[in-house]
Short mmCIF file of C-alpha atoms in Angstrom, two decimals:
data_model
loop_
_atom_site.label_atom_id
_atom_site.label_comp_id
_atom_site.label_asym_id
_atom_site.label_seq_id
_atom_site.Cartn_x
_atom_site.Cartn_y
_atom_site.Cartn_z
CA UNK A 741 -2.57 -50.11 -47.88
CA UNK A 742 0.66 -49.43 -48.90
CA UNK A 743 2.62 -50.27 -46.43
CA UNK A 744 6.53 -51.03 -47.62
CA UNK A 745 5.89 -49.83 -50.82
CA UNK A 746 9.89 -48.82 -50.56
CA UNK A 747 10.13 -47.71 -54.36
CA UNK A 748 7.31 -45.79 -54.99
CA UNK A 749 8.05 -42.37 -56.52
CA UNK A 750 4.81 -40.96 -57.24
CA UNK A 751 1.06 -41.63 -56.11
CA UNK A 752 -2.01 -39.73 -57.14
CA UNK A 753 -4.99 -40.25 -55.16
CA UNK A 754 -6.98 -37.45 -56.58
CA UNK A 755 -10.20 -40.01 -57.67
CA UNK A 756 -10.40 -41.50 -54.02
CA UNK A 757 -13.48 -41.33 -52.23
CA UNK A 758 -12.79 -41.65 -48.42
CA UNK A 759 -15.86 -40.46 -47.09
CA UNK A 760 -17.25 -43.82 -45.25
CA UNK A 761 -13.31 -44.99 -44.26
CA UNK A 762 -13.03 -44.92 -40.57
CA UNK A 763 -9.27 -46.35 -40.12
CA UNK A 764 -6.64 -45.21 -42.13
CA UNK A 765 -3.80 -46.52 -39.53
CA UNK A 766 -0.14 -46.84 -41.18
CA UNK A 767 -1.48 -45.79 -44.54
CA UNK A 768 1.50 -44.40 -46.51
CA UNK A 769 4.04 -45.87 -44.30
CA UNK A 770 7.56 -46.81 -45.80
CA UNK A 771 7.16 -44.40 -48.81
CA UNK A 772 10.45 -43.01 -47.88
CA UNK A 773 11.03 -42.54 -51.80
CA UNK A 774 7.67 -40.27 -52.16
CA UNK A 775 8.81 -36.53 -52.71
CA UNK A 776 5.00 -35.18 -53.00
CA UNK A 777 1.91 -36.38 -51.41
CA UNK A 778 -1.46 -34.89 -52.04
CA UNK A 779 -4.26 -35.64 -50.22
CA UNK A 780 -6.11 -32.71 -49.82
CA UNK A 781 -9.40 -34.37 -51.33
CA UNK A 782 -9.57 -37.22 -48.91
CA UNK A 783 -12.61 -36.92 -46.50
CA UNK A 784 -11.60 -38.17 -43.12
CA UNK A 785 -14.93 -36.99 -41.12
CA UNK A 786 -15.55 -40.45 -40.11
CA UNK A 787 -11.61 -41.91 -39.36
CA UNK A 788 -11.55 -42.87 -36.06
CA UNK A 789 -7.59 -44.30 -36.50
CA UNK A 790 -4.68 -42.15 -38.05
CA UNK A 791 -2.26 -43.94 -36.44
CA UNK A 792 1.10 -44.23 -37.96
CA UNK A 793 -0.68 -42.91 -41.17
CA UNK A 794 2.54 -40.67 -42.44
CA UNK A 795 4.54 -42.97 -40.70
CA UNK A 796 8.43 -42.59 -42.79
CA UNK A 797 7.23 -40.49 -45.55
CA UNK A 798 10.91 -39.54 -44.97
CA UNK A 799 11.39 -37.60 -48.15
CA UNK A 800 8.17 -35.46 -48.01
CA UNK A 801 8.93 -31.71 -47.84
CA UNK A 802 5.48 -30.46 -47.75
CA UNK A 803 2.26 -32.01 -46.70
CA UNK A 804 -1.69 -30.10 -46.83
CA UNK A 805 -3.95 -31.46 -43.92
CA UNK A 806 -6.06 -27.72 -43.74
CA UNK A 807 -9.13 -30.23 -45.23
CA UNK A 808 -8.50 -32.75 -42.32
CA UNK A 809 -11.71 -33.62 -40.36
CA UNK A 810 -10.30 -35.14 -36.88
CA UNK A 811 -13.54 -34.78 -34.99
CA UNK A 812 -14.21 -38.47 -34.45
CA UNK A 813 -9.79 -39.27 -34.55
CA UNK A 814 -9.22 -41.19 -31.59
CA UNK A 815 -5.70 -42.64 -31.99
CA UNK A 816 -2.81 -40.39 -33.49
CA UNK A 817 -0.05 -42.55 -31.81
CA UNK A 818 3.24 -42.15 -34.59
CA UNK A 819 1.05 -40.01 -37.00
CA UNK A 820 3.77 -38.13 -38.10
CA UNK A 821 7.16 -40.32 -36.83
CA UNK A 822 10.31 -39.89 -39.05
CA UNK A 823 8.89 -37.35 -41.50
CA UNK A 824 12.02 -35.71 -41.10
CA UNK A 825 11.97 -33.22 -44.38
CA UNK A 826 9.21 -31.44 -43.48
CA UNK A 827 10.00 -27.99 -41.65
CA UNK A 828 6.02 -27.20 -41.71
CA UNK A 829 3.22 -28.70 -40.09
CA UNK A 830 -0.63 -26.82 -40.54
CA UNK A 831 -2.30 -28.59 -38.37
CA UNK A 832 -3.74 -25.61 -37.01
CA UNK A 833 -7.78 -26.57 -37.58
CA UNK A 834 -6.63 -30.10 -36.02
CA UNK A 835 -9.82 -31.15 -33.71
CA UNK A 836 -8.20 -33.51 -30.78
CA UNK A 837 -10.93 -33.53 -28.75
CA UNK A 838 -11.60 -37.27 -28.74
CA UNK A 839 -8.17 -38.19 -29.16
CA UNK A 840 -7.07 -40.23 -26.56
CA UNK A 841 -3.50 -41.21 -27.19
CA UNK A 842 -0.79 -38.92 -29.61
CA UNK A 843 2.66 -40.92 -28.58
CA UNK A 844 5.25 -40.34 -30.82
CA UNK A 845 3.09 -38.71 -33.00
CA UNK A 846 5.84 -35.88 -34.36
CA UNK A 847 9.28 -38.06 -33.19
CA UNK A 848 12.27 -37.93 -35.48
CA UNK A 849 10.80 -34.79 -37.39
CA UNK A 850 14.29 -33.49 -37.52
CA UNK A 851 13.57 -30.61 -39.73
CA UNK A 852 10.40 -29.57 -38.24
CA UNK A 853 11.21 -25.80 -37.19
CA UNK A 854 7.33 -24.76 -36.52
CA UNK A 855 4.21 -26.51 -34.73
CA UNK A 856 1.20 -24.91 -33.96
CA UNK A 857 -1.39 -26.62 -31.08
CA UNK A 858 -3.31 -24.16 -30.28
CA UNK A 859 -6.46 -26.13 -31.27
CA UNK A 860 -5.14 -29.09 -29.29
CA UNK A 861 -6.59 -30.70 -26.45
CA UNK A 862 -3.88 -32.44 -24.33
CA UNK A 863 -5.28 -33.30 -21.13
CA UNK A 864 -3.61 -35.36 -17.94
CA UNK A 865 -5.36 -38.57 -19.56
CA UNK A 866 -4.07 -37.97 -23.19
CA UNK A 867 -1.01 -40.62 -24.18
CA UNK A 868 1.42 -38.24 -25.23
CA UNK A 869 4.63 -39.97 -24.35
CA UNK A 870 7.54 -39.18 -26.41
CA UNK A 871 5.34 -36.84 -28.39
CA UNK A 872 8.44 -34.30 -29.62
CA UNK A 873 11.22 -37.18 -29.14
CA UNK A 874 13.94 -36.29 -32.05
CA UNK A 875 12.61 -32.73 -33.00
CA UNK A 876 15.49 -31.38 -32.38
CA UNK A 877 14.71 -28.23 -34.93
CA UNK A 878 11.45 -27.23 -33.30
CA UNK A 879 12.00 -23.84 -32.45
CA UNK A 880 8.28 -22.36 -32.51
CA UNK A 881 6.05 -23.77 -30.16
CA UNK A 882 1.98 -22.28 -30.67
CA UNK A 883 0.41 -23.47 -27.16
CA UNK A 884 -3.07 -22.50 -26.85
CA UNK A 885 -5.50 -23.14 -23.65
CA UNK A 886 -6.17 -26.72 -23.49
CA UNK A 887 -2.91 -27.94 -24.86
CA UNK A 888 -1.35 -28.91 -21.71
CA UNK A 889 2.56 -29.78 -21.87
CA UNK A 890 3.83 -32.64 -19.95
CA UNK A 891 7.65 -33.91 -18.66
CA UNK A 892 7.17 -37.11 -20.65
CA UNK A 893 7.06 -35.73 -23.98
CA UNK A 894 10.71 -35.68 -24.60
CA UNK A 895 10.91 -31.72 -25.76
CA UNK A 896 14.43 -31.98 -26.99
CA UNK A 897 17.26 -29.13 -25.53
CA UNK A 898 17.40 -26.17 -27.08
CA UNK A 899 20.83 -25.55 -28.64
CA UNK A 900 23.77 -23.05 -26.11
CA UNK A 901 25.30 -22.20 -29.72
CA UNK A 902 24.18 -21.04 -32.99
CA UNK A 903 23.30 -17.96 -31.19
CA UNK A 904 20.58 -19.62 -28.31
CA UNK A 905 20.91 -19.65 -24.68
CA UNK A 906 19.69 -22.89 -24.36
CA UNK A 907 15.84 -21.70 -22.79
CA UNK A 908 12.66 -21.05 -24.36
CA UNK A 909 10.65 -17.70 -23.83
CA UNK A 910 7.17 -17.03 -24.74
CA UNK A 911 6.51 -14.07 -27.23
CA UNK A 912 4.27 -12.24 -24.33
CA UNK A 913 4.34 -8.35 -25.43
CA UNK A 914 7.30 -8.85 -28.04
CA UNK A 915 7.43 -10.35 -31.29
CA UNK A 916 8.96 -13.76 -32.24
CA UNK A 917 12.14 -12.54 -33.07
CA UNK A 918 12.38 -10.33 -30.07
CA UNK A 919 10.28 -12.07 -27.52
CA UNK A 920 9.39 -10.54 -24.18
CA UNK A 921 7.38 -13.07 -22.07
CA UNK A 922 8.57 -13.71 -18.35
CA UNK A 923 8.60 -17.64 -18.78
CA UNK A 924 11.93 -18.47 -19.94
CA UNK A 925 13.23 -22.12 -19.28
CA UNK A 926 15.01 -24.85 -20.75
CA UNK A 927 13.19 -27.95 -22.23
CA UNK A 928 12.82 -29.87 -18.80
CA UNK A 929 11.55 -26.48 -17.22
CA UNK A 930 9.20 -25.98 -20.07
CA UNK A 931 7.27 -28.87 -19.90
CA UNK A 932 7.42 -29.16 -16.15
CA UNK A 933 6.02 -25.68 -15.29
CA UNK A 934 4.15 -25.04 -18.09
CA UNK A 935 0.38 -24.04 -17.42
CA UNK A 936 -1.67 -24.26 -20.31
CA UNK A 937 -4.99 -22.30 -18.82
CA UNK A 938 -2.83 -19.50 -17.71
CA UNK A 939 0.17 -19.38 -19.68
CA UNK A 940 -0.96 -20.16 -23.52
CA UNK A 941 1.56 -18.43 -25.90
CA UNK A 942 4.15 -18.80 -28.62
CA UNK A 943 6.75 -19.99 -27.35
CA UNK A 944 10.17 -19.75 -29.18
CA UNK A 945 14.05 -20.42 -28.56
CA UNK A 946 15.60 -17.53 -26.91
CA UNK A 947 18.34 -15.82 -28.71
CA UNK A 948 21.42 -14.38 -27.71
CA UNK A 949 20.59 -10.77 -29.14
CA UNK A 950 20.76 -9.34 -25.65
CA UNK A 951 23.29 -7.61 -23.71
CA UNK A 952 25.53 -9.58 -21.24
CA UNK A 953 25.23 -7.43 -17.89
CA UNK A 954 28.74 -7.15 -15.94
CA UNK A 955 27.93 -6.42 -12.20
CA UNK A 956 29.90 -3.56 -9.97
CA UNK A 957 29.69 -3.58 -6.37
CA UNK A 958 26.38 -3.56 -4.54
CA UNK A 959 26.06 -0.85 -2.11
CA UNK A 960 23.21 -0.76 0.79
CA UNK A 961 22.24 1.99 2.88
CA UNK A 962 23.45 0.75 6.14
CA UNK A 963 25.25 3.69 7.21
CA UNK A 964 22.06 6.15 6.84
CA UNK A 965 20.39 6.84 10.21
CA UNK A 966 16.97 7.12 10.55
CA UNK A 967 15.38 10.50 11.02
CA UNK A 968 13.97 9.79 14.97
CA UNK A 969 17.83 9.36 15.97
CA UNK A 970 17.96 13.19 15.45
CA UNK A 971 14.23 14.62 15.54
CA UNK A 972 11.94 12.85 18.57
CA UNK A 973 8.93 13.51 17.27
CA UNK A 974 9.43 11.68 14.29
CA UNK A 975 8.05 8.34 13.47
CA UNK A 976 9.05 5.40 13.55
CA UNK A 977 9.14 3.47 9.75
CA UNK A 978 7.62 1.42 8.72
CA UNK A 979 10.10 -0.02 6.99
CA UNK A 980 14.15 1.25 6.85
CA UNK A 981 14.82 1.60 3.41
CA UNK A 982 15.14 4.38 1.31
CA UNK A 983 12.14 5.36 -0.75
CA UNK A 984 11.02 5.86 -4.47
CA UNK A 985 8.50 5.89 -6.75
CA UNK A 986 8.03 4.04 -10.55
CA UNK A 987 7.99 6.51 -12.79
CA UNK A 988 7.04 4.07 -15.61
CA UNK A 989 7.13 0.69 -17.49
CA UNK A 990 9.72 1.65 -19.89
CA UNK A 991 12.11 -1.03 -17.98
CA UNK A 992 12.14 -4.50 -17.32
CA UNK A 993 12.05 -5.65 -13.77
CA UNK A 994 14.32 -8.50 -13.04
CA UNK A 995 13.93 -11.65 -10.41
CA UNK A 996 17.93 -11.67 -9.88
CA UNK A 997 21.12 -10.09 -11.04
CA UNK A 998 24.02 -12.45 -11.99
CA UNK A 999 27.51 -11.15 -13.85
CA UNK A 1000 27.31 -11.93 -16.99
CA UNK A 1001 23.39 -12.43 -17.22
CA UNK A 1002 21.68 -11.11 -20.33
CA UNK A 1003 19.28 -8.41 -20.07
CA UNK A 1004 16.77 -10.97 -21.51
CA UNK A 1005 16.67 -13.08 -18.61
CA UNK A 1006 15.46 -13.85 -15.11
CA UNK A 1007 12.92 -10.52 -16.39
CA UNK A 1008 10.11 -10.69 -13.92
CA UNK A 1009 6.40 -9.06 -14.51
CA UNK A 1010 4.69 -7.31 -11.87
CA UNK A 1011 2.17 -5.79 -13.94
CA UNK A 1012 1.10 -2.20 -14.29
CA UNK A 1013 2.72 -0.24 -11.32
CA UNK A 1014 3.03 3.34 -12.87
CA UNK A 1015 3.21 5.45 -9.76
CA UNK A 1016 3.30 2.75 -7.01
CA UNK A 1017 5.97 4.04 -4.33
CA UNK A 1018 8.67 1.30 -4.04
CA UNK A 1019 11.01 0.60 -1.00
CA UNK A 1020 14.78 0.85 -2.21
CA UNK A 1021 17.62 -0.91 -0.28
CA UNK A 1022 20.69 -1.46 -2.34
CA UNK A 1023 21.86 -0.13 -5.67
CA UNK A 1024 24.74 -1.53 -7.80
CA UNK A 1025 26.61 -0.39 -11.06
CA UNK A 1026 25.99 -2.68 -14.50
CA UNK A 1027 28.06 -2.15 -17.30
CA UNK A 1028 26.56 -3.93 -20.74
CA UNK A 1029 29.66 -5.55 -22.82
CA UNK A 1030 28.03 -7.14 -25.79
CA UNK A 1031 24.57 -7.06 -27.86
CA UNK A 1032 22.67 -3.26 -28.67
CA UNK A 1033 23.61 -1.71 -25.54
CA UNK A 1034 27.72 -2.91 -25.42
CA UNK A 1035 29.26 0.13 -24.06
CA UNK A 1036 25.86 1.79 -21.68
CA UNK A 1037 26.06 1.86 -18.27
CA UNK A 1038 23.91 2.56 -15.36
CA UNK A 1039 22.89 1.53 -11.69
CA UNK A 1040 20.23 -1.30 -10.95
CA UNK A 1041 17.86 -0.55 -7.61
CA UNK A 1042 16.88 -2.99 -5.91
CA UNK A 1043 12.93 -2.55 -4.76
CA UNK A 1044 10.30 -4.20 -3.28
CA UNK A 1045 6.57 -3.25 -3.13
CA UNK A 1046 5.32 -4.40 -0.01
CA UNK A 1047 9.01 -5.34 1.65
CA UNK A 1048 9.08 -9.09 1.28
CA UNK A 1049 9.75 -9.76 -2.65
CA UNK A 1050 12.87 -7.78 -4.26
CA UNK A 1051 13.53 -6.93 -7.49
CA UNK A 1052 15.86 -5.51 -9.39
CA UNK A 1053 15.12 -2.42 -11.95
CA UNK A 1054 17.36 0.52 -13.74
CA UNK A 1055 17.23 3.49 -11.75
CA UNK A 1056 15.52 4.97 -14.79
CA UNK A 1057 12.32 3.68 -14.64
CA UNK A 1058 11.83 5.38 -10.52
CA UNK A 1059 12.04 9.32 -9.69
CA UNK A 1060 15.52 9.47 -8.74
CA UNK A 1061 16.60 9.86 -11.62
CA UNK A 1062 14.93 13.29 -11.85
CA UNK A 1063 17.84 14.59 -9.24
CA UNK A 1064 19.84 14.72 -12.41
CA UNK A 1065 17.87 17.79 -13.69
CA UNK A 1066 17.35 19.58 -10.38
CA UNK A 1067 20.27 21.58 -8.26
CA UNK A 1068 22.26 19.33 -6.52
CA UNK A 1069 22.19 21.55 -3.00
CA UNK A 1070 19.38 23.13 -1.35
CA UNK A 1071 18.79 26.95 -1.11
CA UNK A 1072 20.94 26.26 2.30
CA UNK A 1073 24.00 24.73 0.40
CA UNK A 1074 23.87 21.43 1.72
CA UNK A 1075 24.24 18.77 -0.72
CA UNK A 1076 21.32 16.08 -1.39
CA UNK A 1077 20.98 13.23 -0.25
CA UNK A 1078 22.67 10.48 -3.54
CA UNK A 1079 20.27 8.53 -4.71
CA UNK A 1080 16.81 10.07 -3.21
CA UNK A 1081 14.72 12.31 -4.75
CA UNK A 1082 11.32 11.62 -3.21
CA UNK A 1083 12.93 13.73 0.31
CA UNK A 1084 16.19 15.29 -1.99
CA UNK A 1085 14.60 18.68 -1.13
CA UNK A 1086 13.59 17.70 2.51
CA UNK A 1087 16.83 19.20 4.74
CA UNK A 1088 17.01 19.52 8.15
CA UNK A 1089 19.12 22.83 9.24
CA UNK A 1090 22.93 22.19 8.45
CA UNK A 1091 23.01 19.00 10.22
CA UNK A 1092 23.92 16.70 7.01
CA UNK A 1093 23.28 13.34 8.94
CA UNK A 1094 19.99 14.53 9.58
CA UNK A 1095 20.06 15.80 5.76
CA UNK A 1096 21.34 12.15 4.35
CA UNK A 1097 18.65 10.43 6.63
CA UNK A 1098 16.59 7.38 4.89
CA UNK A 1099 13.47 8.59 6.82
CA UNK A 1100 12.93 11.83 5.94
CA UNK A 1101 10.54 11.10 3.15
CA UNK A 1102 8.70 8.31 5.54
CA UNK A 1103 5.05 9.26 7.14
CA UNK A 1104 3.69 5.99 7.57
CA UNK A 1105 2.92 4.81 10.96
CA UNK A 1106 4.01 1.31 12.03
CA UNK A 1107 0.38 -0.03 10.51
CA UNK A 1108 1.70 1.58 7.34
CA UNK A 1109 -1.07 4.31 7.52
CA UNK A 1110 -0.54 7.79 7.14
CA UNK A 1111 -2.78 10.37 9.73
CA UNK A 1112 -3.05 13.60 8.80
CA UNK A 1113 -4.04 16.96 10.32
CA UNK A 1114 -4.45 20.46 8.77
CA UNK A 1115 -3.08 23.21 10.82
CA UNK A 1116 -4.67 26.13 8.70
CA UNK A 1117 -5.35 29.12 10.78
CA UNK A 1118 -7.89 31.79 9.92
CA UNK A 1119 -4.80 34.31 9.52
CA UNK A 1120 -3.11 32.46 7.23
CA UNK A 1121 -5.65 33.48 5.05
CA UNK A 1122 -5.76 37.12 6.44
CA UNK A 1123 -4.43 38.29 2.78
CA UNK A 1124 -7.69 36.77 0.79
CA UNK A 1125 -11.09 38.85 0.16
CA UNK A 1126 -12.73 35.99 1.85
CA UNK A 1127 -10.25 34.07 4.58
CA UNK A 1128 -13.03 31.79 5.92
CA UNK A 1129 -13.84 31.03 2.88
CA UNK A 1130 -10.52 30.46 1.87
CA UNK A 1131 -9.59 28.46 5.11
CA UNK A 1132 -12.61 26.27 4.21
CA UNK A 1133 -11.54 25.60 0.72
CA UNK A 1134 -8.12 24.96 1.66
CA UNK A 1135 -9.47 21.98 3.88
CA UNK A 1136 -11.75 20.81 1.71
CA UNK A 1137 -9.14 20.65 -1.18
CA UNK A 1138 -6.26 19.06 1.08
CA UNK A 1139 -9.56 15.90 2.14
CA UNK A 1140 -10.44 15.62 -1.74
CA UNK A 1141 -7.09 14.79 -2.88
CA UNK A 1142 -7.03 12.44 0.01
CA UNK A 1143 -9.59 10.75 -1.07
CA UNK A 1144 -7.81 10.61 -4.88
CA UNK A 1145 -4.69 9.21 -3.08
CA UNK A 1146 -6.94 6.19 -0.69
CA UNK A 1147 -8.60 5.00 -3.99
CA UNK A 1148 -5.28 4.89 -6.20
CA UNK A 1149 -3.59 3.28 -3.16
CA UNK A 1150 -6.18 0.89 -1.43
CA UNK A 1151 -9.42 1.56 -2.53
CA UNK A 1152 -10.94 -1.45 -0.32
CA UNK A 1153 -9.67 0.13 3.24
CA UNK A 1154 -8.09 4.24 3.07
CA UNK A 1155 -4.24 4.33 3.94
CA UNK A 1156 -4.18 8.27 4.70
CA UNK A 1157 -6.84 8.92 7.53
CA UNK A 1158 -7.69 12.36 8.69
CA UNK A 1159 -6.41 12.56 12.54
CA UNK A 1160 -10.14 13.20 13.40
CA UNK A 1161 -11.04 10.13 12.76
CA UNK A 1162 -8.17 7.99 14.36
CA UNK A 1163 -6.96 7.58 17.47
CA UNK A 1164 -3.68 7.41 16.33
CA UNK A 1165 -0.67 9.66 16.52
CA UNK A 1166 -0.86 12.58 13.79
CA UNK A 1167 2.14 11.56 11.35
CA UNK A 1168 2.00 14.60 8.66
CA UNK A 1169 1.09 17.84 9.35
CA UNK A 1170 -0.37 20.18 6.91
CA UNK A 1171 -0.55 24.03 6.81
CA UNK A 1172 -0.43 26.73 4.26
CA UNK A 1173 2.57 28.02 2.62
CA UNK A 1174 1.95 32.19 2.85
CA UNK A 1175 5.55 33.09 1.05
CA UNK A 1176 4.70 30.64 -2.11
CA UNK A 1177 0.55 30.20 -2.10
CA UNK A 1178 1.21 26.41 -1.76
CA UNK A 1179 1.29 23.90 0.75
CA UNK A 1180 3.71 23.38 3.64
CA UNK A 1181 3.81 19.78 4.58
CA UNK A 1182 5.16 19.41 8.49
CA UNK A 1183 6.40 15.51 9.59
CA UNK A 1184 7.76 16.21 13.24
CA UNK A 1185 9.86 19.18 11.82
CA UNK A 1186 9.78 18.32 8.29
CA UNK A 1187 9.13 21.00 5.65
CA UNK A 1188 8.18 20.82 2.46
CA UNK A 1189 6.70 23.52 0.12
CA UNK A 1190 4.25 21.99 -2.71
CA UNK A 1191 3.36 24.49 -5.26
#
């Protein structure tokens, strides 16, 4: 209808009645002279074609559509293509559900900086080649559930200067200027591993306000000897490593550690795991040299749950770090084992390779289940009014807080099993503690006092 209408300065459309117009394809296109274009009292409930409709409206900076009925829109092919002054797009209450084709629809939209499609529907059959060719400013991406990203809609690079690393991240628990999602990739990433059904976010360019990380050397535990090479009734591991337990989810967990990675990447989630116990195999020293934390340093563990997957995680967030606030020798004089405070009290005579063993904390059998047996005697309890009373109690409080333990850990099949019940070896041995009131926990040899 106006198509080439090079010249035009001004329109007002404010008498137009659009109710019964069903295409309104390359509508204002050309009007790259038009500074202002109002159309929020069209009625497009019955357009079935906007294709091309703002088409080179070039010198548009601002543009209302919140009165757009798309319901019946079919074709949005080059909707929007080289509106390149406008830096905001509502098109939040867009309805794309019968839209088959959107190519091109937002190309050369240079100064586009915000887009929100989280009422989109972008399915494997909708046209949306070259959908974001040219918007190189988009730096806020609103993804909702059904608005599927694919590799052929051009998503340009995100910038390596101005202060961007060259990835996007999605918001997740953060904000949009300090983002904290786990999905952080670069365009081609983005649209290639993007899952709309489980993944829907805001997604925005990640910035360079972290803290490079500058790697020391990794040490392993290669030269600690497990407990049975000294005790022989000890068991066997399940596993070799050292072992801790997550204090908290104050700290990031990370996939990988590279020098000179920030602290906002490669950060992995593993959920809620507040008190899971974690296998620990290496350590190494990170010193932060730019961003908030320029100057800090600490060691990284490296953990794994179950012994497959590792990850990497500040010695903070685990138990160890507690060793800092306790003595640093036993009651004996012999130093601690470094780095281990799950078994840091757990010493065996003056022998200090038993004492720096990696086992000494480990009661798992090689099915990774724990059997335990109470070794409570009637005279244990020959100080108490009652003592078979007392005996009794004691057993019935050590099988309750089994039962507390099985249901945090596993509550589909128990991981502690009372030695009655298996057939298997005993692997800790419990009896009372008469010089403290607590509990003595035996494994071969092992002591350990629990008040």
């Amino acid at each position: 209808m106006f198509d080439g209408a090079s010249n035009l300065t001004s329109l007002d459309l404010s008498s137009f009645d659009t109710s019964k117009v069903v295409d309104m394809s390359y509508l204002f296109v050309g009007l790259s002279k038009i500074t202002e274009l109002d159309v929020s009292s069209f009625n497009t409930s019955n357009v079935t074609n906007m294709r091309g409709m703002f088409d080179g409206v070039s010198n548009i900076t601002s543009l209302d559509l919140s009165n757009f009925d798309t319901t019946k829109a079919n074709d949005m092919n080059y909707m929007f293509l080289g509106a390149e002054k406008l830096e905001q797009l509502d098109i939040s209450s867009f309805n794309t559900a019968s839209v088959k084709s959107m190519k091109n629809m937002f190309s050369s939209m240079k100064a586009l900086e915000k887009l929100d499609l989280t009422s989109f529907i972008i399915s494997e059959n909708t046209n949306s080649q070259a959908m974001f060719s040219g918007t190189n400013n988009l730096k806020n991406l609103k993804l909702g559930l059904k608005s599927q990203l694919n590799t052929g809609m051009n998503l340009e690079n995100v910038p390596v200067t101005d202060g961007y690393t060259g990835k996007w991240q999605n918001v997740g628990s953060g904000t949009e200027d300090k983002p904290a999602g786990e999905h952080i990739w670069n365009s081609s990433e983005f649209m290639e591993n993007f899952n709309a059904a489980t993944m829907a976010d805001t997604y925005v360019w990640q910035s360079l306000s972290g803290s490079e990380m500058e790697l020391g050397e990794v040490t392993d535990y290669s030269n600690d000897k497990p407990l049975s090479d000294f005790i022989s009734t000890a068991t066997t591991p399940l596993n070799p490593y050292r072992y801790n337990v997550v204090l908290n989810n104050d700290h990031q967990f990370y996939s990988k550690l590279e020098n000179g990675q920030l602290d906002t990447e490669n950060i992995i989630s593993l959920g809620s795991i507040t008190g899971k116990t974690l296998y620990n195999k290496e350590t190494v020293p990170v010193t932060y040299t730019t961003g908030d934390k320029k100057g800090q340093t600490t060691n990284f563990v490296n953990v794994s749950l179950e012994g497959d997957n590792w990850y990497w995680v500040d010695e903070h967030a685990l138990n160890l770090d507690l060793a800092a606030t306790y003595p640093s020798v036993n009651s004996d004089g012999i130093k601690l084992p470094d780095g281990m405070f799950l078994g840091s009290t757990i010493t065996f005579g003056n022998n200090p390779a038993v004492s720096n063993s990696q086992m000494v904390s480990n009661a798992y059998n090689s099915q990774g289940k724990i059997i335990y047996e109470s070794r409570a005697k009637l005279e244990d309890f020959a100080t108490e009014a009652a003592p078979e009373a007392a005996l009794a109690a004691f057993n019935k409080e050590i099988d309750r807080a089994v039962e507390s333990w099985n249901a945090a850990i596993n509550p589909n099949e128990p991981t502690i099993i009372k030695s009655s019940e298996s057939t298997d070896s005993v692997t800790l041995v419990i009896s009372p503690n008469p010089e403290g009131g607590g509990v003595r926990h035996r494994l071969g040899i092992r002591e350990l006092k629990v008040h």
